[in-house]
Each structure stands twice: as structure tokens, then as C-alpha cells.
PDB file of C-alpha atoms in Angstrom:
ATOM      1  CA  MET A   1      -7.221  11.210  34.967  1.00 80.00           C
ATOM      2  CA  LYS A   2      -7.810  13.220  31.857  1.00 91.00           C
ATOM      3  CA  ILE A   3      -8.704  11.813  28.738  1.00 94.00           C
ATOM      4  CA  VAL A   4      -7.010  13.202  25.548  1.00 92.00           C
ATOM      5  CA  LYS A   5      -8.983  13.814  22.919  1.00 92.00           C
ATOM      6  CA  GLN A   6      -8.376  12.054  19.411  1.00 95.00           C
ATOM      7  CA  PRO A   7      -8.261  13.040  16.444  1.00 94.00           C
ATOM      8  CA  TYR A   8     -10.743  11.690  13.761  1.00 93.00           C
ATOM      9  CA  ILE A   9     -10.050   9.367  10.731  1.00 94.00           C
ATOM     10  CA  THR A  10     -11.256  10.642   7.665  1.00 94.00           C
ATOM     11  CA  ASN A  11     -12.691   8.389   4.231  1.00 94.00           C
ATOM     12  CA  TYR A  12     -10.163   9.878   2.119  1.00 93.00           C
ATOM     13  CA  GLU A  13      -7.068   8.734   4.187  1.00 94.00           C
ATOM     14  CA  LEU A  14      -8.682   5.463   4.899  1.00 94.00           C
ATOM     15  CA  ARG A  15      -8.970   5.094   1.342  1.00 94.00           C
ATOM     16  CA  LYS A  16      -5.603   6.349   0.654  1.00 94.00           C
ATOM     17  CA  LEU A  17      -4.333   3.918   3.355  1.00 94.00           C
ATOM     18  CA  GLU A  18      -6.026   1.192   2.047  1.00 93.00           C
ATOM     19  CA  LYS A  19      -4.804   1.514  -1.792  1.00 92.00           C
ATOM     20  CA  HIS A  20      -1.488   1.719  -0.415  1.00 93.00           C
ATOM     21  CA  LEU A  21      -1.349  -1.465   1.803  1.00 89.00           C
ATOM     22  CA  LYS A  22      -2.851  -3.482  -1.178  1.00 90.00           C
ATOM     23  CA  LYS A  23       0.260  -2.378  -2.755  1.00 90.00           C
ATOM     24  CA  ILE A  24       2.386  -3.164  -0.323  1.00 88.00           C
ATOM     25  CA  LYS A  25       0.646  -6.594  -0.075  1.00 87.00           C
ATOM     26  CA  ASN A  26       1.242  -7.101  -3.841  1.00 88.00           C
ATOM     27  CA  GLY A  27       4.514  -6.601  -3.695  1.00 85.00           C
ATOM     28  CA  GLU A  28       5.184  -3.257  -5.331  1.00 86.00           C
ATOM     29  CA  TYR A  29       6.274  -1.321  -2.372  1.00 92.00           C
ATOM     30  CA  GLU A  30       6.660   2.745  -2.675  1.00 91.00           C
ATOM     31  CA  PRO A  31       7.365   4.992   0.255  1.00 94.00           C
ATOM     32  CA  TYR A  32       4.215   6.468   1.793  1.00 94.00           C
ATOM     33  CA  ILE A  33       5.811  10.155   2.131  1.00 92.00           C
ATOM     34  CA  THR A  34       7.763  10.605  -0.821  1.00 91.00           C
ATOM     35  CA  VAL A  35      10.458  13.318  -1.022  1.00 86.00           C
ATOM     36  CA  ARG A  36       8.171  15.154  -3.254  1.00 80.00           C
ATOM     37  CA  ARG A  37       5.830  15.270  -0.835  1.00 71.00           C
ATOM     38  CA  SER A  38       7.889  15.809   2.527  1.00 67.00           C
ATOM     39  CA  ASN A  39       8.678  19.374   3.936  1.00 64.00           C
ATOM     40  CA  SER A  40      12.237  18.457   4.367  1.00 61.00           C
ATOM     41  CA  VAL A  41      13.610  19.175   0.889  1.00 52.00           C
ATOM     42  CA  GLY A  42      16.643  21.082   1.955  1.00 58.00           C
ATOM     43  CA  LEU A  43      18.204  17.404   3.293  1.00 82.00           C
ATOM     44  CA  SER A  44      16.306  15.063   1.870  1.00 89.00           C
ATOM     45  CA  HIS A  45      18.122  12.598  -0.317  1.00 92.00           C
ATOM     46  CA  ILE A  46      16.639  10.043  -2.944  1.00 93.00           C
ATOM     47  CA  VAL A  47      18.874   6.923  -3.506  1.00 95.00           C
ATOM     48  CA  PHE A  48      19.303   4.429  -5.868  1.00 95.00           C
ATOM     49  CA  SER A  49      20.439   0.954  -4.229  1.00 96.00           C
ATOM     50  CA  HIS A  50      22.386  -1.792  -6.025  1.00 94.00           C
ATOM     51  CA  LYS A  51      20.758  -4.149  -3.442  1.00 95.00           C
ATOM     52  CA  THR A  52      16.762  -3.583  -3.776  1.00 95.00           C
ATOM     53  CA  LYS A  53      17.027  -1.910  -7.500  1.00 93.00           C
ATOM     54  CA  ARG A  54      14.920   0.618  -6.723  1.00 94.00           C
ATOM     55  CA  CYS A  55      14.667   4.278  -5.088  1.00 95.00           C
ATOM     56  CA  HIS A  56      14.651   5.303  -1.533  1.00 96.00           C
ATOM     57  CA  HIS A  57      13.132   8.096   0.041  1.00 95.00           C
ATOM     58  CA  LEU A  58      15.183   9.589   2.394  1.00 95.00           C
ATOM     59  CA  PHE A  59      14.251  12.768   5.086  1.00 93.00           C
ATOM     60  CA  SER A  60      17.429  13.453   6.862  1.00 93.00           C
ATOM     61  CA  LEU A  61      21.465  12.829   6.817  1.00 94.00           C
ATOM     62  CA  GLY A  62      20.508  10.755   9.846  1.00 96.00           C
ATOM     63  CA  GLU A  63      18.195   8.537   7.986  1.00 96.00           C
ATOM     64  CA  LEU A  64      20.427   8.373   4.894  1.00 97.00           C
ATOM     65  CA  ALA A  65      23.458   7.041   7.206  1.00 97.00           C
ATOM     66  CA  LEU A  66      20.909   4.466   8.954  1.00 98.00           C
ATOM     67  CA  PHE A  67      20.318   3.209   5.520  1.00 98.00           C
ATOM     68  CA  LEU A  68      23.961   3.048   4.341  1.00 98.00           C
ATOM     69  CA  HIS A  69      24.355   0.496   7.223  1.00 98.00           C
ATOM     70  CA  LEU A  70      21.148  -1.286   6.712  1.00 98.00           C
ATOM     71  CA  GLU A  71      22.417  -1.596   2.512  1.00 98.00           C
ATOM     72  CA  HIS A  72      25.771  -2.945   3.824  1.00 98.00           C
ATOM     73  CA  ASP A  73      24.346  -5.736   6.188  1.00 97.00           C
ATOM     74  CA  PRO A  74      24.817  -9.024   4.034  1.00 94.00           C
ATOM     75  CA  GLU A  75      21.570 -10.410   6.275  1.00 95.00           C
ATOM     76  CA  VAL A  76      19.360  -7.445   5.039  1.00 97.00           C
ATOM     77  CA  LEU A  77      17.507  -8.622   2.000  1.00 96.00           C
ATOM     78  CA  ASP A  78      15.126  -5.778   1.325  1.00 96.00           C
ATOM     79  CA  ILE A  79      14.283  -1.954   3.051  1.00 97.00           C
ATOM     80  CA  GLN A  80      11.121  -0.334   2.946  1.00 97.00           C
ATOM     81  CA  GLU A  81      11.339   3.167   4.126  1.00 97.00           C
ATOM     82  CA  GLN A  82       8.360   5.519   5.470  1.00 96.00           C
ATOM     83  CA  TYR A  83       6.490   2.031   5.766  1.00 96.00           C
ATOM     84  CA  PRO A  84       2.714   3.086   6.845  1.00 96.00           C
ATOM     85  CA  LEU A  85       1.032   1.560  10.115  1.00 97.00           C
ATOM     86  CA  PRO A  86      -2.678   0.496   9.866  1.00 96.00           C
ATOM     87  CA  ILE A  87      -4.561   4.378  11.245  1.00 97.00           C
ATOM     88  CA  ASN A  88      -7.295   2.219  13.164  1.00 96.00           C
ATOM     89  CA  GLU A  89      -4.671   0.335  14.824  1.00 97.00           C
ATOM     90  CA  THR A  90      -2.318   2.998  15.803  1.00 98.00           C
ATOM     91  CA  LEU A  91      -5.570   5.347  17.203  1.00 97.00           C
ATOM     92  CA  LYS A  92      -6.403   2.430  19.198  1.00 97.00           C
ATOM     93  CA  TRP A  93      -3.141   2.139  20.759  1.00 98.00           C
ATOM     94  CA  ALA A  94      -2.878   6.389  21.453  1.00 97.00           C
ATOM     95  CA  LYS A  95      -6.394   6.186  23.413  1.00 97.00           C
ATOM     96  CA  TYR A  96      -4.866   2.566  25.279  1.00 97.00           C
ATOM     97  CA  LEU A  97      -1.936   5.061  26.493  1.00 97.00           C
ATOM     98  CA  ASN A  98      -3.948   8.275  26.485  1.00 97.00           C
ATOM     99  CA  TYR A  99      -1.309  10.014  24.186  1.00 97.00           C
ATOM    100  CA  ARG A 100      -2.819  12.441  21.556  1.00 97.00           C
ATOM    101  CA  HIS A 101      -2.521  10.427  18.301  1.00 97.00           C
ATOM    102  CA  PRO A 102      -0.504  12.356  15.311  1.00 96.00           C
ATOM    103  CA  ALA A 103      -2.908  14.558  13.025  1.00 95.00           C
ATOM    104  CA  LYS A 104      -2.804  17.139  10.134  1.00 91.00           C
ATOM    105  CA  TYR A 105      -2.890  20.198  12.091  1.00 86.00           C
ATOM    106  CA  LYS A 106      -3.201  22.538   8.811  1.00 83.00           C
ATOM    107  CA  GLU A 107      -6.311  20.476   7.630  1.00 79.00           C
ATOM    108  CA  ARG A 108      -8.362  21.272  11.103  1.00 79.00           C
ATOM    109  CA  ASP A 109     -12.281  22.168  10.769  1.00 76.00           C
ATOM    110  CA  GLY A 110     -12.645  24.205  13.931  1.00 74.00           C
ATOM    111  CA  LYS A 111     -12.097  21.965  16.640  1.00 76.00           C
ATOM    112  CA  ASP A 112     -12.287  18.859  14.049  1.00 85.00           C
ATOM    113  CA  ILE A 113      -8.548  17.596  13.497  1.00 91.00           C
ATOM    114  CA  PRO A 114      -8.051  15.021  11.141  1.00 94.00           C
ATOM    115  CA  ALA A 115      -5.650  11.853  12.116  1.00 95.00           C
ATOM    116  CA  ALA A 116      -2.345  11.487   9.873  1.00 96.00           C
ATOM    117  CA  THR A 117      -1.023   7.914   9.018  1.00 97.00           C
ATOM    118  CA  MET A 118       2.200   7.192  11.160  1.00 97.00           C
ATOM    119  CA  THR A 119       4.913   5.613   9.605  1.00 97.00           C
ATOM    120  CA  THR A 120       7.856   3.746  10.683  1.00 98.00           C
ATOM    121  CA  ASP A 121      11.315   5.133   9.435  1.00 97.00           C
ATOM    122  CA  PHE A 122      12.533   1.722   8.195  1.00 98.00           C
ATOM    123  CA  VAL A 123      10.886  -1.984   8.132  1.00 97.00           C
ATOM    124  CA  VAL A 124      13.722  -4.334   7.261  1.00 97.00           C
ATOM    125  CA  THR A 125      13.720  -7.977   5.613  1.00 96.00           C
ATOM    126  CA  LEU A 126      16.435 -10.010   7.094  1.00 95.00           C
ATOM    127  CA  TYR A 127      17.520 -13.729   6.582  1.00 91.00           C
ATOM    128  CA  ASP A 128      18.510 -15.382   9.729  1.00 83.00           C
ATOM    129  CA  ALA A 129      21.144 -17.945   8.623  1.00 80.00           C
ATOM    130  CA  THR A 130      21.039 -20.132  11.720  1.00 81.00           C
ATOM    131  CA  ARG A 131      17.473 -20.424  11.762  1.00 80.00           C
ATOM    132  CA  ASP A 132      17.241 -20.215   8.209  1.00 84.00           C
ATOM    133  CA  GLN A 133      14.356 -18.021   7.842  1.00 88.00           C
ATOM    134  CA  LEU A 134      13.188 -14.476   6.984  1.00 93.00           C
ATOM    135  CA  GLY A 135      12.661 -12.309   9.446  1.00 93.00           C
ATOM    136  CA  ILE A 136      10.880  -8.580  10.013  1.00 94.00           C
ATOM    137  CA  GLN A 137      12.854  -5.783  11.915  1.00 97.00           C
ATOM    138  CA  PRO A 138      11.436  -2.141  12.250  1.00 98.00           C
ATOM    139  CA  TYR A 139      13.819   0.886  12.990  1.00 98.00           C
ATOM    140  CA  ASN A 140      13.195   4.208  14.112  1.00 98.00           C
ATOM    141  CA  TYR A 141      15.653   7.028  13.477  1.00 97.00           C
ATOM    142  CA  LYS A 142      15.570   9.989  15.941  1.00 96.00           C
ATOM    143  CA  PRO A 143      19.150  12.322  15.996  1.00 96.00           C
ATOM    144  CA  SER A 144      20.142  11.947  20.100  1.00 96.00           C
ATOM    145  CA  SER A 145      19.448  15.245  20.229  1.00 95.00           C
ATOM    146  CA  ALA A 146      15.803  15.169  19.717  1.00 95.00           C
ATOM    147  CA  LEU A 147      15.992  13.234  22.952  1.00 95.00           C
ATOM    148  CA  SER A 148      17.522  15.124  25.331  1.00 95.00           C
ATOM    149  CA  THR A 149      16.241  18.122  27.438  1.00 94.00           C
ATOM    150  CA  GLU A 150      19.671  19.625  26.876  1.00 93.00           C
ATOM    151  CA  PHE A 151      18.959  20.530  22.822  1.00 93.00           C
ATOM    152  CA  GLU A 152      15.176  20.616  22.867  1.00 95.00           C
ATOM    153  CA  PRO A 153      12.447  21.630  25.368  1.00 95.00           C
ATOM    154  CA  PRO A 154      11.286  18.951  27.682  1.00 96.00           C
ATOM    155  CA  GLN A 155       7.356  19.228  25.791  1.00 96.00           C
ATOM    156  CA  LYS A 156       9.109  17.990  22.651  1.00 96.00           C
ATOM    157  CA  VAL A 157      11.304  15.251  23.918  1.00 96.00           C
ATOM    158  CA  THR A 158       8.108  13.649  25.588  1.00 97.00           C
ATOM    159  CA  ARG A 159       5.853  14.450  23.047  1.00 97.00           C
ATOM    160  CA  THR A 160       8.646  12.627  20.707  1.00 97.00           C
ATOM    161  CA  GLN A 161       8.702   9.731  23.164  1.00 97.00           C
ATOM    162  CA  GLN A 162       5.069   9.541  22.880  1.00 98.00           C
ATOM    163  CA  LYS A 163       5.080   8.880  19.327  1.00 98.00           C
ATOM    164  CA  PHE A 164       7.865   6.118  19.847  1.00 98.00           C
ATOM    165  CA  LYS A 165       5.730   4.589  22.353  1.00 98.00           C
ATOM    166  CA  ILE A 166       2.293   4.407  20.221  1.00 98.00           C
ATOM    167  CA  GLU A 167       4.445   2.887  17.356  1.00 98.00           C
ATOM    168  CA  GLU A 168       6.504   0.510  19.593  1.00 98.00           C
ATOM    169  CA  MET A 169       2.937  -0.593  20.538  1.00 98.00           C
ATOM    170  CA  TYR A 170       1.582  -1.681  17.340  1.00 98.00           C
ATOM    171  CA  TRP A 171       4.572  -3.827  16.102  1.00 98.00           C
ATOM    172  CA  GLY A 172       4.759  -5.224  19.721  1.00 97.00           C
ATOM    173  CA  ARG A 173       0.919  -6.923  18.817  1.00 96.00           C
ATOM    174  CA  TYR A 174       2.992  -8.509  15.542  1.00 96.00           C
ATOM    175  CA  ASN A 175       5.756  -9.702  18.225  1.00 95.00           C
ATOM    176  CA  HIS A 176       8.183  -7.400  16.394  1.00 96.00           C
ATOM    177  CA  HIS A 177      10.783  -5.171  18.439  1.00 97.00           C
ATOM    178  CA  LEU A 178      10.802  -1.834  17.487  1.00 98.00           C
ATOM    179  CA  THR A 179      14.440  -0.577  17.492  1.00 98.00           C
ATOM    180  CA  GLN A 180      15.267   2.907  18.021  1.00 98.00           C
ATOM    181  CA  ILE A 181      18.624   3.790  16.385  1.00 98.00           C
ATOM    182  CA  THR A 182      20.338   7.908  16.907  1.00 97.00           C
ATOM    183  CA  ASP A 183      23.559   9.559  15.271  1.00 96.00           C
ATOM    184  CA  GLU A 184      25.398   8.138  18.260  1.00 97.00           C
ATOM    185  CA  ASP A 185      24.910   4.275  17.282  1.00 97.00           C
ATOM    186  CA  LEU A 186      26.545   5.041  13.673  1.00 98.00           C
ATOM    187  CA  ASN A 187      30.224   5.496  13.312  1.00 98.00           C
ATOM    188  CA  PRO A 188      30.504   8.413  11.326  1.00 98.00           C
ATOM    189  CA  ASN A 189      33.687   6.820   9.334  1.00 98.00           C
ATOM    190  CA  LYS A 190      32.143   3.825   8.722  1.00 98.00           C
ATOM    191  CA  THR A 191      29.383   5.557   6.885  1.00 98.00           C
ATOM    192  CA  TYR A 192      31.513   8.216   5.133  1.00 98.00           C
ATOM    193  CA  ASN A 193      32.748   4.913   3.771  1.00 98.00           C
ATOM    194  CA  LEU A 194      30.225   3.239   2.596  1.00 98.00           C
ATOM    195  CA  GLN A 195      28.745   6.150   0.857  1.00 97.00           C
ATOM    196  CA  TRP A 196      32.077   6.203  -1.248  1.00 97.00           C
ATOM    197  CA  LEU A 197      32.339   2.601  -1.883  1.00 97.00           C
ATOM    198  CA  ARG A 198      28.940   1.936  -3.134  1.00 96.00           C
ATOM    199  CA  GLU A 199      29.132   4.635  -5.577  1.00 94.00           C
ATOM    200  CA  THR A 200      31.307   2.009  -7.367  1.00 93.00           C
ATOM    201  CA  TYR A 201      28.061  -0.205  -8.223  1.00 91.00           C
ATOM    202  CA  HIS A 202      26.852   2.927 -10.865  1.00 87.00           C
ATOM    203  CA  HIS A 203      29.249   1.766 -13.326  1.00 81.00           C
ATOM    204  CA  ILE A 204      31.536  -0.849 -12.344  1.00 79.00           C
ATOM    205  CA  ARG A 205      30.792  -3.766 -15.008  1.00 77.00           C
ATOM    206  CA  GLU A 206      29.660  -7.475 -13.732  1.00 73.00           C
ATOM    207  CA  SER A 207      32.958  -9.024 -15.537  1.00 67.00           C
ATOM    208  CA  GLN A 208      34.951  -7.080 -13.592  1.00 73.00           C
ATOM    209  CA  ILE A 209      33.850  -8.317 -10.041  1.00 75.00           C
ATOM    210  CA  GLU A 210      33.162 -11.866 -10.974  1.00 78.00           C
ATOM    211  CA  GLY A 211      36.163 -14.142 -12.283  1.00 82.00           C
ATOM    212  CA  PRO A 212      39.944 -14.577 -12.264  1.00 90.00           C
ATOM    213  CA  LEU A 213      40.489 -10.710 -12.567  1.00 91.00           C
ATOM    214  CA  CYS A 214      38.959  -9.827  -9.392  1.00 92.00           C
ATOM    215  CA  GLU A 215      40.579 -13.098  -7.479  1.00 94.00           C
ATOM    216  CA  GLY A 216      43.802 -11.894  -8.377  1.00 95.00           C
ATOM    217  CA  MET A 217      42.990  -8.596  -7.450  1.00 95.00           C
ATOM    218  CA  LEU A 218      42.027  -9.526  -4.072  1.00 96.00           C
ATOM    219  CA  ASN A 219      45.149 -11.408  -3.132  1.00 96.00           C
ATOM    220  CA  THR A 220      47.809  -8.781  -4.833  1.00 97.00           C
ATOM    221  CA  LEU A 221      45.790  -5.909  -2.708  1.00 97.00           C
ATOM    222  CA  THR A 222      45.737  -8.122   0.392  1.00 96.00           C
ATOM    223  CA  ARG A 223      49.233  -8.880   0.136  1.00 96.00           C
ATOM    224  CA  SER A 224      50.541  -5.040  -0.474  1.00 96.00           C
ATOM    225  CA  LEU A 225      48.321  -3.598   2.476  1.00 96.00           C
ATOM    226  CA  ILE A 226      49.831  -5.951   4.816  1.00 95.00           C
ATOM    227  CA  ASN A 227      53.659  -5.975   3.347  1.00 95.00           C
ATOM    228  CA  ALA A 228      53.530  -2.237   3.305  1.00 95.00           C
ATOM    229  CA  PRO A 229      51.365  -0.939   5.255  1.00 95.00           C
ATOM    230  CA  GLU A 230      52.976   2.646   5.503  1.00 96.00           C
ATOM    231  CA  LYS A 231      52.121   3.427   1.319  1.00 97.00           C
ATOM    232  CA  THR A 232      49.294   5.510   0.101  1.00 97.00           C
ATOM    233  CA  LEU A 233      45.695   3.566  -1.338  1.00 97.00           C
ATOM    234  CA  LYS A 234      46.958   5.175  -4.307  1.00 97.00           C
ATOM    235  CA  GLN A 235      49.997   3.514  -4.686  1.00 97.00           C
ATOM    236  CA  HIS A 236      48.619  -0.066  -3.577  1.00 97.00           C
ATOM    237  CA  LEU A 237      46.115   0.673  -6.870  1.00 97.00           C
ATOM    238  CA  ASN A 238      49.113   1.521  -8.767  1.00 97.00           C
ATOM    239  CA  HIS A 239      51.116  -1.323  -8.185  1.00 97.00           C
ATOM    240  CA  ALA A 240      47.980  -3.610  -8.537  1.00 96.00           C
ATOM    241  CA  SER A 241      47.056  -2.126 -11.932  1.00 96.00           C
ATOM    242  CA  LEU A 242      50.423  -2.122 -13.568  1.00 97.00           C
ATOM    243  CA  VAL A 243      50.093  -6.391 -12.229  1.00 96.00           C
ATOM    244  CA  HIS A 244      47.402  -7.207 -13.936  1.00 95.00           C
ATOM    245  CA  ASP A 245      47.275  -4.550 -16.695  1.00 95.00           C
ATOM    246  CA  VAL A 246      43.900  -2.343 -15.757  1.00 93.00           C
ATOM    247  CA  THR A 247      43.574   1.127 -15.774  1.00 94.00           C
ATOM    248  CA  GLU A 248      44.261   2.955 -11.925  1.00 94.00           C
ATOM    249  CA  LEU A 249      40.641   3.361 -12.216  1.00 93.00           C
ATOM    250  CA  ALA A 250      39.462  -0.102 -12.960  1.00 92.00           C
ATOM    251  CA  ALA A 251      41.729  -0.935  -9.899  1.00 94.00           C
ATOM    252  CA  LEU A 252      40.203   1.675  -7.932  1.00 95.00           C
ATOM    253  CA  GLU A 253      36.238   0.406  -8.778  1.00 94.00           C
ATOM    254  CA  ILE A 254      37.587  -3.598  -8.247  1.00 95.00           C
ATOM    255  CA  PHE A 255      38.972  -2.546  -4.441  1.00 96.00           C
ATOM    256  CA  GLN A 256      35.833  -0.551  -3.918  1.00 96.00           C
ATOM    257  CA  HIS A 257      33.675  -3.659  -4.308  1.00 95.00           C
ATOM    258  CA  LEU A 258      36.036  -5.627  -2.360  1.00 96.00           C
ATOM    259  CA  ALA A 259      36.151  -3.349   0.431  1.00 97.00           C
ATOM    260  CA  TYR A 260      32.348  -3.060   0.341  1.00 97.00           C
ATOM    261  CA  SER A 261      31.713  -6.524   0.221  1.00 95.00           C
ATOM    262  CA  ASP A 262      33.811  -7.355   3.240  1.00 95.00           C
ATOM    263  CA  GLN A 263      36.055  -9.716   0.583  1.00 95.00           C
ATOM    264  CA  LEU A 264      39.054  -7.320   1.292  1.00 96.00           C
ATOM    265  CA  ASP A 265      39.794  -7.082   5.089  1.00 95.00           C
ATOM    266  CA  VAL A 266      39.999  -3.434   5.320  1.00 96.00           C
ATOM    267  CA  ASP A 267      38.970  -1.601   8.568  1.00 97.00           C
ATOM    268  CA  LEU A 268      35.547   0.452   7.514  1.00 97.00           C
ATOM    269  CA  ASN A 269      35.768   1.835  11.077  1.00 97.00           C
ATOM    270  CA  GLU A 270      38.546   4.143  10.113  1.00 96.00           C
ATOM    271  CA  ARG A 271      38.186   6.397   7.155  1.00 97.00           C
ATOM    272  CA  ILE A 272      39.463   5.406   3.801  1.00 97.00           C
ATOM    273  CA  GLU A 273      41.212   8.082   1.750  1.00 97.00           C
ATOM    274  CA  VAL A 274      42.867   7.622  -2.039  1.00 96.00           C
ATOM    275  CA  PHE A 275      46.239   9.307  -0.669  1.00 96.00           C
ATOM    276  CA  ARG A 276      46.649   7.837   3.074  1.00 96.00           C
ATOM    277  CA  PRO A 277      47.310   4.391   4.160  1.00 96.00           C
ATOM    278  CA  VAL A 278      44.681   1.918   4.349  1.00 95.00           C
ATOM    279  CA  MET A 279      44.191   0.264   8.332  1.00 94.00           C
ATOM    280  CA  MET A 280      43.577  -3.365   7.766  1.00 92.00           C
ATOM    281  CA  ILE A 281      41.547  -5.113  10.141  1.00 87.00           C
ATOM    282  CA  THR A 282      44.458  -7.230  11.634  1.00 71.00           C
ATOM    283  CA  GLN A 283      46.657  -4.545  11.905  1.00 56.00           C
ATOM    284  CA  HIS A 284      43.902  -2.309  13.798  1.00 52.00           C
ATOM    285  CA  ASP A 285      43.661  -5.397  16.127  1.00 50.00           C
ATOM    286  CA  GLU A 286      47.474  -5.371  16.647  1.00 51.00           C
ATOM    287  CA  ASN A 287      47.536  -1.674  17.852  1.00 48.00           C
TER     288      ASN A 287
END
């Protein structure tokens, strides 16, 4: 078997990575690769999270979708995207597997090519209520087309799988299972809903989502949605705004909060539109 020649690690890359990992250890997280330093600006997003209280750098619509689902999960406490992996360790696993380690080909010097630091798309901190302890879950995102020879050349698909395997071996060494997610794992209706519902946290006041007003709106909207399922969301919001003497905009913002926080039993897997009826989970089960 031919031994694959590996790229070399530069002192500059080591110093840069060590400095970054030290920041992470001190609780100052920032992604190793940012939108401003990436080549996929057209599909990139910088998203502020109401959960983590910081901006997240996402390099594709698929990464954005996965981020929205993770952010919504009540067990998720923190999300660290573009998480850097120790280059000495990933290079060791590349040699073990006899796969070529990712490299910076634009910076090659003759036959010598510097190694590139590998990153994991998302490293999530979870709270496991059953065990009352925190856990770590790494995620790798790829569009399903990137894993299929129907859409990509076999050589490219194989290379994608090799890089995943190097990453998987690294995380496995620390008893963490690297989970690969594709667009086929994420309901597009739910992604659409989460992106719209979470907008309320950009401007809603804390007094609106705590206390008697929010509780009253929850009861009114629940009754209204169950008793008149044929009515549009706008009609339900108009009714709730009159009952509680608030503007229709305020009613909408509270609805968004109640639906996003799973207090209102609307089916997030069915697209929510203001001028259409809203499907409740109980209605979906009955159908």
C-alpha cells in the first residue's frame, strides 16, 4: 500500500491555533474561521442568538438551518461553530488512516504544502436532565448532494468521507460521537418557522413574555385555535388583541414567543403563515 505524503505543520499555524484554543479555555469563544475570512460570503450569515448572547458565523443555508434547530432545542445550552481541532492530533489520525490531511494548497512552496487546521461545524453543550449533567455533542453538516455520486464525482465524495473520518476519529478519542447531519434530516417547514418565530426576541420586552399578560394570551390563543381551527392566524391575533387590550403587533410578538418556546401547542412542522389557519399538534395527531 502506498503511504500518503502528509502536509507539514508550520510554526505560524501552531501559534495561531494555540492562541485560539487558549481563548476558548478561558471562556472567550469565537469561531476559528469567520465569515469575513471565508470564501463563501454569498451564502454566509452572521446571526445573533438570544440564547448564547453572541454572533454566530454560518457558511451556508444548511448550516443556518441546523443552527436554528440547535438553538431551539431546550437541552442545548451553548453552540460553538467552526470549532478548531488540534492540528497535531488530526494529522496523527490522517497518518493512521493513510488519508491526506487538509492542506493550504495556495500556500505551497514547491512540493511542500502547509497543513490546514480542521474545524468541526458545531460543538454543542447539552444538559442531560436524566443524568443531571452537561455533555458535549459535535456535529458535522453536509448537504446530501455532497455525499452522493449522483451529484458529485466519486473522487470528491470519497474525499469528503475521508475528511469526515479524520474528524470522527479525533472526537472518538475523547468518547464523543461525531454526528453528521444533512438537509434531509431537517424539516424545511420547521426551519422556516423557527427563523420567523425567533425574530420576536430582537425587540420584544421581557415584561411581555413574563407575568399575567403572557399567561392570559396563552389561554386565549389556545382556546381560540382549538375552537375555531378554520380561522387564520391574523383573525386569532385580532381576537386576542381585543380581549387583552394590546396592539395586534404586540399580540403577534407574544404569539411568536409562545410558539417558539413550545408553550403554545402549534405544530412547528407545518408552515405558519399569518393569513392561513394554524395547525395545532392535537389536530395533526387526530388527522
